[in-house]
XYZ file of N, CA and C in Angstrom:
552
model
N -26.970 1.334 -10.544
C -26.003 1.139 -9.473
C -24.588 1.102 -10.061
N -23.673 1.734 -9.399
C -22.287 1.812 -9.844
C -21.572 0.497 -9.555
N -20.777 0.047 -10.518
C -19.949 -1.140 -10.284
C -18.835 -0.768 -9.317
N -18.630 -1.588 -8.275
C -17.573 -1.264 -7.306
C -16.196 -1.220 -7.965
N -15.351 -0.385 -7.428
C -13.986 -0.304 -7.921
C -13.174 -1.527 -7.544
N -12.078 -1.704 -8.239
C -11.129 -2.783 -7.969
C -9.934 -2.175 -7.236
N -9.281 -2.995 -6.415
C -8.156 -2.493 -5.628
C -6.936 -3.382 -5.848
N -5.852 -2.791 -6.283
C -4.555 -3.462 -6.308
C -3.781 -2.872 -5.133
N -3.541 -3.703 -4.129
C -2.942 -3.276 -2.859
C -1.474 -3.679 -2.880
N -0.585 -2.688 -2.960
C 0.857 -2.902 -3.032
C 1.426 -2.695 -1.621
N 1.937 -3.777 -1.034
C 2.374 -3.770 0.370
C 3.851 -4.140 0.463
N 4.624 -3.308 1.117
C 6.041 -3.605 1.302
C 6.662 -2.617 2.265
N 7.884 -2.880 2.610
C 8.624 -2.030 3.543
C 8.813 -0.628 2.979
N 9.070 0.300 3.863
C 9.455 1.637 3.454
C 10.668 1.536 2.529
N 10.643 2.274 1.428
C 11.743 2.329 0.452
C 11.905 1.052 -0.364
N 10.891 0.192 -0.380
C 11.008 -1.080 -1.109
C 10.707 -0.963 -2.596
N 10.119 0.140 -3.028
C 9.788 0.299 -4.436
C 8.294 0.284 -4.718
N 7.475 0.436 -3.701
C 6.020 0.428 -3.878
C 5.561 1.540 -4.815
N 6.091 2.739 -4.624
C 5.663 3.880 -5.445
C 6.007 3.670 -6.909
N 7.182 3.146 -7.179
C 7.588 2.878 -8.561
C 6.629 1.889 -9.206
N 6.290 0.845 -8.486
C 5.355 -0.153 -9.018
C 3.976 0.462 -9.208
N 3.488 1.198 -8.216
C 2.152 1.786 -8.308
C 2.059 2.772 -9.478
N 3.070 3.624 -9.646
C 3.067 4.562 -10.778
C 3.089 3.814 -12.106
N 3.880 2.749 -12.173
C 3.950 1.962 -13.398
C 2.629 1.288 -13.722
N 1.978 0.745 -12.703
C 0.667 0.121 -12.918
C -0.307 1.162 -13.450
N -0.370 2.307 -12.793
C -1.299 3.351 -13.213
C -1.038 3.776 -14.661
N 0.214 3.834 -15.058
C 0.578 4.278 -16.405
C 0.288 3.233 -17.476
N 0.256 1.949 -17.100
C 0.184 0.904 -18.125
C -1.087 0.063 -18.127
N -1.792 -0.023 -17.024
C -2.941 -0.923 -16.938
C -4.082 -0.410 -17.822
N -4.919 -1.318 -18.270
C -5.951 -0.998 -19.251
C -7.201 -0.317 -18.724
N -7.249 0.032 -17.458
C -8.380 0.741 -16.859
C -7.850 1.937 -16.074
N -8.688 2.951 -15.854
C -8.226 4.056 -15.012
C -8.143 3.627 -13.550
N -7.010 3.881 -12.930
C -6.775 3.581 -11.517
C -6.244 4.831 -10.835
N -6.753 5.114 -9.646
C -6.171 6.147 -8.800
C -4.960 5.549 -8.107
N -3.898 6.314 -7.993
C -2.732 5.898 -7.203
C -2.857 6.605 -5.860
N -3.082 5.825 -4.811
C -3.350 6.369 -3.477
C -2.243 5.951 -2.516
N -1.782 6.911 -1.720
C -0.725 6.649 -0.748
C -0.787 7.688 0.365
N -0.389 7.278 1.547
C -0.247 8.234 2.646
C 0.727 9.341 2.248
N 1.771 8.985 1.513
C 2.758 9.983 1.093
C 2.100 11.118 0.314
N 1.089 10.788 -0.499
C 0.422 11.827 -1.284
C -0.282 12.829 -0.372
N -0.941 12.322 0.669
C -1.615 13.221 1.611
C -0.601 14.076 2.365
N 0.473 13.436 2.792
C 1.519 14.167 3.519
C 2.147 15.234 2.618
N 2.527 14.844 1.412
C 3.249 15.747 0.521
C 2.369 16.862 -0.045
N 1.056 16.628 -0.109
C 0.137 17.640 -0.633
C -0.238 18.682 0.417
N 0.216 18.476 1.636
C -0.096 19.433 2.685
C -1.410 19.170 3.392
N -2.009 18.010 3.158
C -3.256 17.668 3.847
C -3.014 17.595 5.349
N -1.910 17.011 5.724
C -1.531 16.918 7.138
C -0.641 18.101 7.518
N -0.815 18.667 8.702
C 0.054 19.770 9.141
C 1.392 19.225 9.657
N 2.194 18.684 8.737
C 3.415 17.971 9.120
C 4.405 18.850 9.885
N 4.544 20.105 9.494
C 5.490 20.977 10.202
C 5.083 21.129 11.667
N 3.806 21.169 11.910
C 3.333 21.339 13.289
C 3.457 20.045 14.085
N 3.350 18.905 13.398
C 3.629 17.634 14.078
C 5.123 17.525 14.380
N 5.963 17.893 13.400
C 7.415 17.799 13.595
C 7.902 18.725 14.707
N 7.283 19.882 14.835
C 7.677 20.819 15.895
C 7.082 20.434 17.249
N 6.259 19.418 17.235
C 5.578 18.906 18.437
C 4.488 19.847 18.961
N 4.107 20.817 18.123
C 2.959 21.650 18.489
C 1.705 20.772 18.564
N 1.619 19.819 17.627
C 0.544 18.829 17.641
C 1.151 17.479 17.958
N 0.385 16.623 18.594
C 0.833 15.296 19.015
C 0.460 14.257 17.956
N 1.473 13.776 17.209
C 1.218 12.792 16.163
C 0.645 11.502 16.738
N 1.117 11.080 17.895
C 0.594 9.844 18.491
C -0.909 9.947 18.731
N -1.380 11.089 19.153
C -2.817 11.281 19.382
C -3.590 11.376 18.071
N -2.966 11.928 17.039
C -3.641 12.118 15.751
C -3.567 10.889 14.852
N -2.612 10.005 15.098
C -2.335 8.880 14.193
C -3.525 7.935 14.042
N -4.140 7.526 15.141
C -5.245 6.560 15.063
C -6.421 7.123 14.266
N -6.944 8.319 14.581
C -8.053 8.815 13.767
C -7.653 9.116 12.322
N -6.398 9.535 12.120
C -5.962 9.786 10.745
C -6.031 8.511 9.914
N -5.419 7.432 10.405
C -5.409 6.198 9.618
C -6.790 5.555 9.540
N -7.597 5.689 10.575
C -8.963 5.183 10.501
C -9.717 5.899 9.381
N -9.574 7.206 9.319
C -10.207 7.972 8.246
C -9.643 7.639 6.883
N -8.329 7.487 6.802
C -7.701 7.116 5.531
C -8.250 5.784 5.039
N -8.289 4.789 5.913
C -8.776 3.469 5.513
C -10.236 3.533 5.072
N -11.058 4.255 5.796
C -12.471 4.377 5.413
C -12.621 5.114 4.088
N -11.763 6.097 3.852
C -11.848 6.836 2.585
C -11.545 5.931 1.401
N -10.628 4.991 1.582
C -10.308 4.061 0.499
C -11.539 3.258 0.108
N -12.259 2.750 1.111
C -13.482 1.991 0.838
C -14.523 2.885 0.163
N -14.612 4.141 0.574
C -15.570 5.063 -0.044
C -15.216 5.317 -1.505
N -13.932 5.505 -1.801
C -13.519 5.703 -3.198
C -13.919 4.502 -4.047
N -13.635 3.306 -3.547
C -13.948 2.090 -4.302
C -15.459 1.892 -4.411
N -16.210 2.195 -3.360
C -17.668 2.053 -3.397
C -18.287 2.981 -4.442
N -17.650 4.110 -4.695
C -18.133 5.054 -5.704
C -17.764 4.620 -7.120
N -17.030 3.501 -7.244
C -16.684 2.970 -8.556
C -15.283 3.285 -9.026
N -14.454 3.809 -8.152
C -13.078 4.145 -8.529
C -12.142 2.968 -8.286
N -11.316 2.654 -9.280
C -10.280 1.630 -9.127
C -9.078 2.266 -8.438
N -8.454 1.514 -7.529
C -7.351 2.054 -6.739
C -6.105 1.198 -6.856
N -4.956 1.845 -7.017
C -3.670 1.215 -6.743
C -3.247 1.827 -5.417
N -3.336 1.018 -4.381
C -3.035 1.469 -3.032
C -1.641 1.012 -2.651
N -0.796 1.945 -2.256
C 0.489 1.558 -1.666
C 0.418 1.905 -0.193
N 0.702 0.901 0.628
C 0.495 1.070 2.066
C 1.397 0.086 2.805
N 1.708 0.417 4.046
C 2.492 -0.459 4.914
C 1.605 -0.836 6.094
N 1.310 -2.109 6.221
C 0.504 -2.597 7.343
C 1.434 -2.833 8.527
N 1.727 -1.749 9.240
C 2.714 -1.826 10.320
C 2.097 -1.718 11.710
N 0.788 -1.734 11.771
C 0.098 -1.566 13.047
C -0.884 -2.710 13.256
N -0.851 -3.340 14.430
C -1.791 -4.431 14.698
C -3.239 -3.975 14.481
N -3.991 -4.821 13.818
C -5.396 -4.535 13.568
C -5.694 -3.944 12.213
N -4.705 -3.311 11.580
C -4.983 -2.684 10.293
C -5.387 -3.699 9.235
N -4.724 -4.827 9.174
C -5.080 -5.818 8.165
C -6.537 -6.231 8.333
N -6.937 -6.574 9.539
C -8.317 -6.995 9.762
C -9.303 -5.865 9.466
N -8.953 -4.636 9.811
C -9.815 -3.495 9.488
C -10.012 -3.380 7.978
N -8.915 -3.487 7.232
C -9.012 -3.348 5.779
C -9.710 -4.539 5.145
N -9.502 -5.731 5.673
C -10.227 -6.899 5.162
C -11.731 -6.651 5.296
N -12.167 -6.138 6.429
C -13.594 -5.857 6.632
C -14.074 -4.727 5.718
N -13.317 -3.646 5.645
C -13.713 -2.515 4.808
C -13.723 -2.865 3.321
N -12.799 -3.721 2.905
C -12.663 -4.060 1.488
C -13.467 -5.296 1.090
N -14.267 -5.853 1.990
C -15.019 -7.079 1.694
C -15.857 -6.981 0.415
N -16.465 -5.848 0.095
C -17.278 -5.791 -1.127
C -16.472 -5.678 -2.432
N -15.153 -5.569 -2.331
C -14.355 -5.227 -3.506
C -13.426 -6.354 -3.942
N -13.055 -6.301 -5.206
C -12.057 -7.204 -5.778
C -10.689 -6.636 -5.393
N -9.998 -7.330 -4.482
C -8.700 -6.861 -3.982
C -7.611 -7.831 -4.419
N -6.573 -7.306 -5.032
C -5.405 -8.084 -5.441
C -4.248 -7.601 -4.576
N -3.748 -8.474 -3.708
C -2.774 -8.117 -2.676
C -1.377 -8.499 -3.149
N -0.514 -7.494 -3.334
C 0.829 -7.688 -3.887
C 1.874 -7.439 -2.798
N 2.711 -8.435 -2.552
C 3.822 -8.296 -1.616
C 5.062 -7.814 -2.341
N 5.661 -6.751 -1.838
C 6.862 -6.165 -2.440
C 8.035 -6.437 -1.500
N 9.019 -7.172 -2.005
C 10.184 -7.575 -1.206
C 11.451 -6.953 -1.787
N 12.359 -6.609 -0.898
C 13.627 -6.004 -1.300
C 14.682 -6.431 -0.284
N 15.894 -6.763 -0.731
C 16.947 -7.134 0.220
C 17.241 -5.985 1.199
N 17.521 -6.347 2.433
C 17.744 -5.349 3.482
C 18.843 -4.336 3.139
N 20.019 -4.750 2.650
C 21.046 -3.737 2.348
C 20.566 -2.687 1.336
N 19.775 -3.118 0.355
C 19.259 -2.175 -0.632
C 18.196 -1.260 -0.017
N 17.352 -1.794 0.851
C 16.372 -0.952 1.562
C 17.074 0.158 2.339
N 18.112 -0.222 3.066
C 18.850 0.755 3.875
C 19.494 1.813 2.977
N 20.080 1.378 1.874
C 20.702 2.311 0.925
C 19.658 3.283 0.357
N 18.502 2.746 -0.052
C 17.445 3.599 -0.605
C 16.929 4.591 0.430
N 16.753 4.122 1.651
C 16.252 4.988 2.718
C 17.204 6.162 2.949
N 18.502 5.887 2.990
C 19.497 6.951 3.173
C 19.474 7.923 2.001
N 19.370 7.394 0.776
C 19.370 8.241 -0.414
C 18.136 9.148 -0.463
N 16.999 8.637 -0.005
C 15.769 9.432 -0.009
C 15.877 10.610 0.943
N 16.324 10.337 2.141
C 16.461 11.384 3.135
C 15.160 11.911 3.718
N 14.032 11.315 3.363
C 12.745 11.813 3.867
C 12.046 10.821 4.794
N 12.788 9.850 5.285
C 12.246 8.840 6.197
C 13.139 8.766 7.427
N 12.552 8.480 8.579
C 13.402 8.250 9.753
C 14.303 7.044 9.500
N 15.598 7.214 9.690
C 16.519 6.103 9.474
C 16.144 4.949 10.395
N 16.114 3.767 9.828
C 15.727 2.582 10.581
C 14.322 2.101 10.270
N 13.505 2.945 9.633
C 12.132 2.542 9.295
C 12.124 1.347 8.353
N 12.949 1.404 7.329
C 12.970 0.323 6.345
C 13.407 -0.987 6.988
N 14.434 -0.926 7.830
C 14.898 -2.157 8.479
C 13.840 -2.711 9.428
N 13.178 -1.850 10.171
C 12.112 -2.308 11.070
C 11.002 -2.988 10.258
N 10.589 -2.334 9.173
C 9.557 -2.923 8.314
C 10.008 -4.263 7.750
N 11.258 -4.316 7.295
C 11.798 -5.537 6.689
C 11.601 -6.735 7.610
N 11.815 -6.530 8.891
C 11.760 -7.634 9.850
C 10.349 -7.952 10.336
N 9.367 -7.114 10.016
C 8.042 -7.325 10.610
C 6.871 -7.428 9.643
N 6.816 -6.601 8.625
C 5.545 -6.455 7.911
C 5.119 -7.639 7.050
N 6.047 -8.487 6.663
C 5.654 -9.639 5.850
C 5.361 -10.875 6.694
N 5.546 -10.784 8.002
C 5.299 -11.937 8.869
C 3.818 -12.306 8.832
N 3.559 -13.590 8.650
C 2.189 -14.132 8.657
C 1.317 -13.549 7.548
N 1.913 -13.046 6.490
C 1.150 -12.508 5.365
C 1.106 -13.530 4.247
N -0.005 -13.542 3.564
C -0.149 -14.283 2.316
C -0.482 -13.256 1.252
N 0.063 -13.446 0.092
C -0.184 -12.499 -0.985
C -0.786 -13.223 -2.179
N -1.454 -12.445 -3.019
C -1.950 -12.980 -4.283
C -0.826 -13.027 -5.307
N 0.175 -12.165 -5.123
C 1.332 -12.121 -6.014
C 2.463 -11.426 -5.265
N 3.710 -11.785 -5.594
C 4.866 -11.176 -4.928
C 5.930 -10.821 -5.952
N 6.638 -9.731 -5.666
C 7.743 -9.303 -6.522
C 8.958 -8.976 -5.667
N 10.127 -9.094 -6.295
C 11.405 -8.675 -5.717
C 11.814 -7.397 -6.438
N 12.160 -6.365 -5.686
C 12.422 -5.068 -6.312
C 13.893 -4.672 -6.325
N 14.772 -5.665 -6.297
C 16.191 -5.325 -6.363
C 16.654 -5.077 -7.791
N 15.810 -5.385 -8.775
C 16.134 -5.094 -10.175
C 14.869 -5.187 -11.013
N 14.940 -4.737 -12.239
C 13.890 -4.899 -13.243
C 12.545 -4.305 -12.843
N 12.531 -3.018 -12.513
C 11.278 -2.352 -12.146
C 10.224 -2.445 -13.250
N 10.573 -2.176 -14.522
C 9.550 -2.300 -15.563
C 8.991 -3.728 -15.664
N 9.858 -4.711 -15.506
C 9.406 -6.100 -15.541
C 8.473 -6.423 -14.394
N 8.738 -5.864 -13.219
C 7.846 -6.084 -12.078
C 6.459 -5.523 -12.346
N 6.400 -4.341 -12.923
C 5.107 -3.735 -13.249
C 4.357 -4.631 -14.228
N 5.031 -5.074 -15.271
C 4.394 -5.953 -16.260
C 3.920 -7.248 -15.617
N 4.721 -7.813 -14.716
C 4.333 -9.067 -14.054
C 3.123 -8.879 -13.140
N 3.082 -7.770 -12.426
C 1.929 -7.512 -11.553
C 0.661 -7.359 -12.389
N 0.731 -6.577 -13.450
C -0.448 -6.384 -14.307
C -0.884 -7.713 -14.915
N 0.061 -8.492 -15.431
C -0.284 -9.793 -16.027
C -0.914 -10.720 -14.992
N -0.370 -10.741 -13.790
C -0.930 -11.595 -12.733
C -2.328 -11.122 -12.346
N -2.537 -9.820 -12.282
C -3.858 -9.275 -11.958
C -4.864 -9.644 -13.048
N -4.449 -9.519 -14.305
C -5.361 -9.794 -15.422
C -5.709 -11.271 -15.543
N -4.813 -12.155 -15.117
C -5.033 -13.598 -15.302
C -5.335 -14.331 -14.007
N -5.539 -13.615 -12.919
C -5.745 -14.281 -11.630
C -6.995 -15.160 -11.665
N -6.929 -16.208 -10.888
C -8.064 -17.127 -10.761
C -8.167 -17.519 -9.292
N -9.337 -17.837 -8.865
C -9.514 -18.241 -7.477
C -9.707 -17.053 -6.563
N -9.859 -17.351 -5.305
C -10.128 -16.322 -4.310
C -8.856 -15.582 -3.910
N -9.002 -14.303 -3.702
C -7.865 -13.500 -3.256
C -7.619 -13.730 -1.773
N -6.459 -13.304 -1.325
C -6.129 -13.398 0.097
C -7.187 -12.702 0.942
N -7.662 -11.549 0.501
C -8.640 -10.806 1.293
C -9.941 -11.589 1.436
N -10.376 -12.289 0.399
C -11.587 -13.122 0.494
C -11.334 -14.295 1.433
N -10.189 -14.940 1.283
C -9.870 -16.072 2.170
C -9.789 -15.621 3.621
N -9.260 -14.441 3.854
C -9.120 -13.928 5.219
C -10.489 -13.664 5.855
N -11.465 -13.221 5.068
C -12.816 -12.979 5.582
C -13.425 -14.280 6.089
N -13.124 -15.379 5.413
C -13.720 -16.675 5.749
C -13.129 -17.303 7.002
N -11.998 -16.781 7.459
C -11.335 -17.372 8.631
C -12.086 -17.039 9.901
């Protein structure tokens, strides 16, 4: 039987620095980890983004089955023994509970990524690939009522944040937020 994969779940607002942290973890951690993100699927052409943008296809109709499939695929990857660094934004009611249920068999380390609002807005504008206002909306909502196993501030010291996340993951003790959430 295959040992289940481990999941480091990096959660934060759009443009908060999740990708930088996830890439750093993948490059430095002592085990092989897949870096998984919705952005990777979008950027690889998995989704017909041009047709959604032109409104030929209805994103609102496709969004629920897309994310349901994405979430289930994460559990399938981990069940097959793959370790994951997941960067994701829990911006939709029910997603946290869905992932808690799907990830119940796995060791999940939940990392909160925080960034000051002015810097989020600046990063979002500089990127140019996000709807303006997404970062600010996330800033005000996604961390509400969340508990994390570890948290970082991404306004400076990106390499230090990666090292701190890895060290916290390697030395963690006790039940993770995802385990505690299952018991509620």
